[in-house]
XYZ file of C-alpha atoms in Angstrom:
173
model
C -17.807 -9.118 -4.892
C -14.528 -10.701 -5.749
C -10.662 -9.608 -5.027
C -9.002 -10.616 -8.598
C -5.263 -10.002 -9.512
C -4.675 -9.466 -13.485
C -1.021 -10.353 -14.709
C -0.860 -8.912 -18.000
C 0.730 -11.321 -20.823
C 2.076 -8.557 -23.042
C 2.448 -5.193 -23.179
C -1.157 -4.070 -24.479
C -2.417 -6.414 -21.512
C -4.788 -8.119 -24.198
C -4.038 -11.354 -22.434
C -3.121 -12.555 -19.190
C -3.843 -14.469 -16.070
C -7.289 -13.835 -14.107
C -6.635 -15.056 -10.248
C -9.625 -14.290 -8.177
C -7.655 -14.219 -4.751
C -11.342 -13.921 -2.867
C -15.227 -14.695 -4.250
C -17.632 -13.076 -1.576
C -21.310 -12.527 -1.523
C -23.149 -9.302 -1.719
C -21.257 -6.484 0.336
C -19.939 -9.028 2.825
C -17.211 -10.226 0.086
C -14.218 -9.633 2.375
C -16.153 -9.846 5.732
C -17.927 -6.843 5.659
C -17.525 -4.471 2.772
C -14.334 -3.619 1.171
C -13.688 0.166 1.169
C -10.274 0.647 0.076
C -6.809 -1.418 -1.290
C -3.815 -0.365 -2.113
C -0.662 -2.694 -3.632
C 2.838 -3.236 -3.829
C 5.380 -4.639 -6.148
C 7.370 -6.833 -3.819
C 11.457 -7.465 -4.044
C 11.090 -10.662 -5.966
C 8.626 -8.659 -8.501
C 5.256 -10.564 -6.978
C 2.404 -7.928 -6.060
C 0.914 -8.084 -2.732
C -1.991 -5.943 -1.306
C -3.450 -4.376 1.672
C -7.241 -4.681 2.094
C -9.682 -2.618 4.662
C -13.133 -4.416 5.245
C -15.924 -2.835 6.861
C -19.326 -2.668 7.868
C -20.536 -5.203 10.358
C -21.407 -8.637 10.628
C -20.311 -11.425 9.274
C -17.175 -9.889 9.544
C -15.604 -7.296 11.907
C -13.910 -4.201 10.398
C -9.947 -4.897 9.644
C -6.810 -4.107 7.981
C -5.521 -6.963 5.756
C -2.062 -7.713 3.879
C -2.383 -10.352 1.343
C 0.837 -11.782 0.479
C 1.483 -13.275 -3.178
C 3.287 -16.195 -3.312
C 3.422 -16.673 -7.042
C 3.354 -13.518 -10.052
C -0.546 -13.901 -10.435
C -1.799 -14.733 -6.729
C -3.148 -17.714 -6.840
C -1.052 -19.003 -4.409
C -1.456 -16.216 -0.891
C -1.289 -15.416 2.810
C -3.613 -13.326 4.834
C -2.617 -11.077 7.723
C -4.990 -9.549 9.833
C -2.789 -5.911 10.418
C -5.331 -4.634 12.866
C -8.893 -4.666 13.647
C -10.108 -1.259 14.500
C -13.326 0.586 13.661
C -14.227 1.836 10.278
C -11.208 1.327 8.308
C -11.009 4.636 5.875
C -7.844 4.527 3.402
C -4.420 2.952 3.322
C -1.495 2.900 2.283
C 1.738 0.716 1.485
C 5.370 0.933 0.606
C 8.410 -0.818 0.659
C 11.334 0.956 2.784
C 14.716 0.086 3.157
C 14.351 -3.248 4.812
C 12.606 -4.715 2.021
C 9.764 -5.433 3.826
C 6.130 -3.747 3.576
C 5.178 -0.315 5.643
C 1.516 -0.163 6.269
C -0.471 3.064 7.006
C -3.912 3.082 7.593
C -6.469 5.439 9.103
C -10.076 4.971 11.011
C -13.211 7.247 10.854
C -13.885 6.130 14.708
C -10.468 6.812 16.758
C -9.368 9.353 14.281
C -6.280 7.997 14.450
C -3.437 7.200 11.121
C -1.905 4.467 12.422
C 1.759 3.407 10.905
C 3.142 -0.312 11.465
C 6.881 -1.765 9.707
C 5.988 -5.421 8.674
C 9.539 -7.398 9.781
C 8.783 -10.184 7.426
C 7.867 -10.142 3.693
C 4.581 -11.761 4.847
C 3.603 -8.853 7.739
C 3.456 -12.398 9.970
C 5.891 -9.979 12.247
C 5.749 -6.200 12.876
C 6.164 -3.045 14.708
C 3.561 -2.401 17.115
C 1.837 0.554 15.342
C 2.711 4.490 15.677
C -0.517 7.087 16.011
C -1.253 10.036 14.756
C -4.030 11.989 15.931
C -6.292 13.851 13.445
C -5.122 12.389 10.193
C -6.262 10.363 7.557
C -5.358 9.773 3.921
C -2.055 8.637 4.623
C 0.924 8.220 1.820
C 4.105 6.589 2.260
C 6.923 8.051 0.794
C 10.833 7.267 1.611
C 13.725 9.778 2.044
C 17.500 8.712 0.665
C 18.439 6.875 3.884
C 15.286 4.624 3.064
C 13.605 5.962 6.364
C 9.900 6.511 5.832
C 8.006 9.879 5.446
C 4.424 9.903 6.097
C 1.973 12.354 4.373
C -1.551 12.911 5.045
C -4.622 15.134 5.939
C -4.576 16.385 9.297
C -7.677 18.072 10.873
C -7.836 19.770 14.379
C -9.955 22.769 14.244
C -9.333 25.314 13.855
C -6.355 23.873 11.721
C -6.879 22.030 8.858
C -4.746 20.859 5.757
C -1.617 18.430 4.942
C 0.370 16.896 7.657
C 3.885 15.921 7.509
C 6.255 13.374 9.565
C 9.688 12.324 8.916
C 10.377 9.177 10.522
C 13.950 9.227 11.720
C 14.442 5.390 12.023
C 12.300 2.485 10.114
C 9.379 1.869 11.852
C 9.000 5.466 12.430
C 8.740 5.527 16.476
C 11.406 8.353 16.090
């Protein structure tokens, strides 16, 4: 299992840069299963990427952000977001601030949990705002650059799409 960032030379992408960002074993590659990623486009134009891992040891189950330093990734910081159980999907934007929202959802607490990184890195950020009974979480952002989270809420005997406009930036409003 490997984590490997492609920068495309031209427009075709028939050559490039190949950075593998993480070379793992078996199903443990990013310390215990990799079930989703998602990825960003930073302000300078370098990607970055959140990561869940799962499963159990070596590694416990966890939210990461990978920060790009450089265009192709070779050069990166890793942020453990949180470590919860069962890490199901994510998502990540970038708001107003400039910085990187996180949302991310667990099979175990059943909670979506929301978090406003307050450095390009994620070294610094909001403790994080639950939701109860959702998962599949997207970030979108409304004119004022607040964020506006979608997502599928279940809590019988309601089901379907949940919707919360945040009405400041790391949506505990």
């Amino acid at each position: 299992d490997q984590l490997v960032f492609y920068k495309c030379a031209n427009q075709g992408c028939s050559a490039g840069v190949r950075t593998v960002v993480y070379n793992g074993v078996g199903s443990y590659a990013l310390g215990g299963g990799t079930n989703y990623f998602n990825f960003i486009f930073q302000a300078n134009g370098f990607p970055s990427v959140v990561v869940g891992r799962n499963g159990t040891t070596p590694g416990a189950p966890q939210t990461t952000f990978i920060y790009c330093r450089t265009a192709s990734c070779d050069q990166n910081t890793w942020e453990t977001v949180s470590e919860s159980s069962f890490v199901l999907e994510s998502a990540v934007g970038m708001g107003a601030p400039r910085y990187p929202s996180l949302a991310f959802s667990s099979l175990f607490d059943g909670f979506l949990k929301f978090t406003q990184c307050t450095a390009a890195d994620c070294s610094t950020r909001t403790s994080p705002v639950l939701i109860a009974n959702a998962a599949n979480p997207n970030i979108h952002y409304q004119s004022n650059g607040f964020p506006t989270l979608t997502y599928y809420y279940w809590s019988l005997p309601q089901t379907g799409i949940g919707f919360t406009q945040c009405l400041n930036f790391d949506c505990s409003q």
